[in-house]
mmCIF file of C-alpha atoms in Angstrom:
data_model
loop_
_atom_site.group_PDB
_atom_site.id
_atom_site.type_symbol
_atom_site.label_atom_id
_atom_site.label_comp_id
_atom_site.label_asym_id
_atom_site.label_seq_id
_atom_site.Cartn_x
_atom_site.Cartn_y
_atom_site.Cartn_z
ATOM 1 C CA UNK A 742 205.817 41.446 90.068
ATOM 2 C CA UNK A 743 202.249 40.359 90.964
ATOM 3 C CA UNK A 744 202.591 42.136 94.317
ATOM 4 C CA UNK A 745 203.411 45.403 92.513
ATOM 5 C CA UNK A 746 200.266 45.126 90.386
ATOM 6 C CA UNK A 747 198.215 44.385 93.463
ATOM 7 C CA UNK A 748 199.594 47.456 95.262
ATOM 8 C CA UNK A 749 198.941 49.647 92.218
ATOM 9 C CA UNK A 750 195.335 48.416 92.006
ATOM 10 C CA UNK A 751 194.783 49.141 95.698
ATOM 11 C CA UNK A 752 196.125 52.673 95.233
ATOM 12 C CA UNK A 753 194.011 53.284 92.117
ATOM 13 C CA UNK A 754 190.792 52.216 93.831
ATOM 14 C CA UNK A 755 191.540 53.840 97.207
ATOM 15 C CA UNK A 756 192.676 57.364 96.277
ATOM 16 C CA UNK A 757 189.377 58.529 94.683
ATOM 17 C CA UNK A 758 187.548 57.612 97.885
ATOM 18 C CA UNK A 759 189.982 59.643 99.973
ATOM 19 C CA UNK A 760 189.637 62.868 97.965
ATOM 20 C CA UNK A 761 185.845 63.126 97.734
ATOM 21 C CA UNK A 762 184.314 66.337 99.022
ATOM 22 C CA UNK A 763 182.126 66.440 102.098
ATOM 23 C CA UNK A 764 178.487 67.305 101.340
ATOM 24 C CA UNK A 765 176.407 68.846 104.125
ATOM 25 C CA UNK A 766 172.714 69.717 103.977
ATOM 26 C CA UNK A 767 172.179 73.211 105.378
ATOM 27 C CA UNK A 768 168.403 73.500 104.950
ATOM 28 C CA UNK A 769 165.566 71.263 103.856
ATOM 29 C CA UNK A 770 161.933 71.887 102.987
ATOM 30 C CA UNK A 771 162.344 73.834 99.755
ATOM 31 C CA UNK A 772 159.893 73.082 96.945
ATOM 32 C CA UNK A 773 161.593 72.772 93.530
ATOM 33 C CA UNK A 774 164.583 75.089 94.183
ATOM 34 C CA UNK A 775 166.085 76.344 90.918
ATOM 35 C CA UNK A 776 168.614 79.094 91.692
ATOM 36 C CA UNK A 777 170.743 80.545 94.500
ATOM 37 C CA UNK A 778 172.305 83.906 95.345
ATOM 38 C CA UNK A 779 174.248 85.001 98.416
ATOM 39 C CA UNK A 780 174.059 88.470 99.933
ATOM 40 C CA UNK A 781 175.867 89.020 103.215
ATOM 41 C CA UNK A 782 174.894 86.200 105.589
ATOM 42 C CA UNK A 783 171.797 85.271 103.600
ATOM 43 C CA UNK A 784 171.299 82.648 100.936
ATOM 44 C CA UNK A 785 168.368 83.458 98.633
ATOM 45 C CA UNK A 786 166.646 80.509 96.917
ATOM 46 C CA UNK A 787 164.023 80.419 94.176
ATOM 47 C CA UNK A 788 161.213 77.914 94.593
ATOM 48 C CA UNK A 789 159.697 77.585 91.131
ATOM 49 C CA UNK A 790 156.553 75.552 91.782
ATOM 50 C CA UNK A 791 155.045 77.618 94.608
ATOM 51 C CA UNK A 792 156.375 80.856 93.047
ATOM 52 C CA UNK A 793 158.497 82.024 95.970
ATOM 53 C CA UNK A 794 161.919 83.496 96.632
ATOM 54 C CA UNK A 795 163.024 82.572 100.142
ATOM 55 C CA UNK A 796 166.104 83.200 102.238
ATOM 56 C CA UNK A 797 167.998 81.496 105.023
ATOM 57 C CA UNK A 798 170.580 82.904 107.427
ATOM 58 C CA UNK A 799 173.845 81.063 106.787
ATOM 59 C CA UNK A 800 175.137 81.871 110.291
ATOM 60 C CA UNK A 801 172.430 79.741 111.924
ATOM 61 C CA UNK A 802 173.191 76.062 112.558
ATOM 62 C CA UNK A 803 169.575 75.155 111.723
ATOM 63 C CA UNK A 804 168.346 77.983 109.504
ATOM 64 C CA UNK A 805 164.663 78.778 109.111
ATOM 65 C CA UNK A 806 163.279 79.347 105.616
ATOM 66 C CA UNK A 807 161.804 82.849 105.365
ATOM 67 C CA UNK A 808 159.756 83.890 102.336
ATOM 68 C CA UNK A 809 160.944 87.163 100.779
ATOM 69 C CA UNK A 810 158.635 87.390 97.748
ATOM 70 C CA UNK A 811 155.555 85.285 97.026
ATOM 71 C CA UNK A 812 153.024 85.143 94.188
ATOM 72 C CA UNK A 813 155.656 84.796 91.462
ATOM 73 C CA UNK A 814 155.128 82.890 88.218
ATOM 74 C CA UNK A 815 157.817 80.167 88.287
ATOM 75 C CA UNK A 816 160.896 82.137 89.366
ATOM 76 C CA UNK A 817 163.949 80.472 87.819
ATOM 77 C CA UNK A 818 166.864 82.891 87.881
ATOM 78 C CA UNK A 819 167.778 85.496 90.488
ATOM 79 C CA UNK A 820 170.558 88.024 90.823
ATOM 80 C CA UNK A 821 171.413 90.393 93.655
ATOM 81 C CA UNK A 822 173.026 93.773 93.067
ATOM 82 C CA UNK A 823 173.383 95.734 96.306
ATOM 83 C CA UNK A 824 169.916 95.737 97.878
ATOM 84 C CA UNK A 825 168.136 94.885 94.631
ATOM 85 C CA UNK A 826 167.006 91.340 93.909
ATOM 86 C CA UNK A 827 166.239 90.715 90.227
ATOM 87 C CA UNK A 828 163.917 87.800 89.429
ATOM 88 C CA UNK A 829 163.303 85.991 86.124
ATOM 89 C CA UNK A 830 159.728 84.680 86.111
ATOM 90 C CA UNK A 831 159.679 81.967 83.467
ATOM 91 C CA UNK A 832 156.014 81.267 82.851
ATOM 92 C CA UNK A 833 154.902 84.852 82.294
ATOM 93 C CA UNK A 834 158.158 86.103 80.717
ATOM 94 C CA UNK A 835 158.689 88.930 83.211
ATOM 95 C CA UNK A 836 161.852 90.281 84.834
ATOM 96 C CA UNK A 837 161.071 91.913 88.176
ATOM 97 C CA UNK A 838 162.952 93.453 91.060
ATOM 98 C CA UNK A 839 162.505 94.046 94.779
ATOM 99 C CA UNK A 840 164.433 95.839 97.510
ATOM 100 C CA UNK A 841 165.577 93.085 99.889
ATOM 101 C CA UNK A 842 165.959 95.534 102.791
ATOM 102 C CA UNK A 843 162.198 96.164 102.906
ATOM 103 C CA UNK A 844 160.087 94.152 105.370
ATOM 104 C CA UNK A 845 157.329 93.717 102.768
ATOM 105 C CA UNK A 846 159.083 94.286 99.444
ATOM 106 C CA UNK A 847 157.060 95.582 96.512
ATOM 107 C CA UNK A 848 157.537 93.651 93.277
ATOM 108 C CA UNK A 849 158.337 95.969 90.357
ATOM 109 C CA UNK A 850 158.300 94.638 86.779
ATOM 110 C CA UNK A 851 161.210 96.071 84.777
ATOM 111 C CA UNK A 852 160.769 94.189 81.482
ATOM 112 C CA UNK A 853 158.165 91.901 79.916
ATOM 113 C CA UNK A 854 157.713 89.852 76.760
ATOM 114 C CA UNK A 855 160.465 87.295 77.330
ATOM 115 C CA UNK A 856 160.023 83.678 76.297
ATOM 116 C CA UNK A 857 160.854 81.519 79.341
ATOM 117 C CA UNK A 858 163.645 83.573 80.975
ATOM 118 C CA UNK A 859 165.854 81.370 83.148
ATOM 119 C CA UNK A 860 169.091 83.124 84.165
ATOM 120 C CA UNK A 861 170.344 86.628 84.892
ATOM 121 C CA UNK A 862 173.779 88.273 84.896
ATOM 122 C CA UNK A 863 174.768 91.903 85.382
ATOM 123 C CA UNK A 864 177.553 93.868 83.715
ATOM 124 C CA UNK A 865 177.878 97.639 83.947
ATOM 125 C CA UNK A 866 174.270 98.877 83.581
ATOM 126 C CA UNK A 867 173.065 95.897 81.564
ATOM 127 C CA UNK A 868 171.065 92.966 82.890
ATOM 128 C CA UNK A 869 171.578 89.946 80.630
ATOM 129 C CA UNK A 870 168.748 87.419 80.342
ATOM 130 C CA UNK A 871 168.748 83.891 78.928
ATOM 131 C CA UNK A 872 165.560 82.740 77.224
ATOM 132 C CA UNK A 873 165.605 78.955 77.204
ATOM 133 C CA UNK A 874 162.869 78.062 74.730
ATOM 134 C CA UNK A 875 163.959 80.149 71.735
ATOM 135 C CA UNK A 876 167.670 79.967 72.675
ATOM 136 C CA UNK A 877 168.200 83.724 72.954
ATOM 137 C CA UNK A 878 170.334 85.938 75.201
ATOM 138 C CA UNK A 879 168.948 89.473 75.616
ATOM 139 C CA UNK A 880 169.993 92.519 77.603
ATOM 140 C CA UNK A 881 168.118 95.199 79.510
ATOM 141 C CA UNK A 882 169.555 98.689 79.886
ATOM 142 C CA UNK A 883 169.015 99.540 83.572
ATOM 143 C CA UNK A 884 169.865 103.252 83.232
#
């Protein structure tokens, strides 16, 4: 009977170690990354502290970080719809957009006056925005 308990304990403590997922770093050198979006072969990453949205090519074995938009005010949330990248800038309460196909994309503000926007989601023609500090979800009509 003691052998059965011993075997059961071995199984209980061994199985979790066998089913753990493999974690692989794909890129390093980001500064305070806060959100991710994938478009095609590219992974877009917000870097809140320096105010940058960068991208890496997921097909490269050692991808290089390329800045897409700089000069942002703590970008937290991003969302890609087609060629449009929407950006929630938390410190100044602005939602902006850029065309990611442009070599030097022009930042266009589409809505202001938010209180610490942090996440974005799109449904139909509405861009939904979370505002962390007051605990509000808002929507922007994009038509």
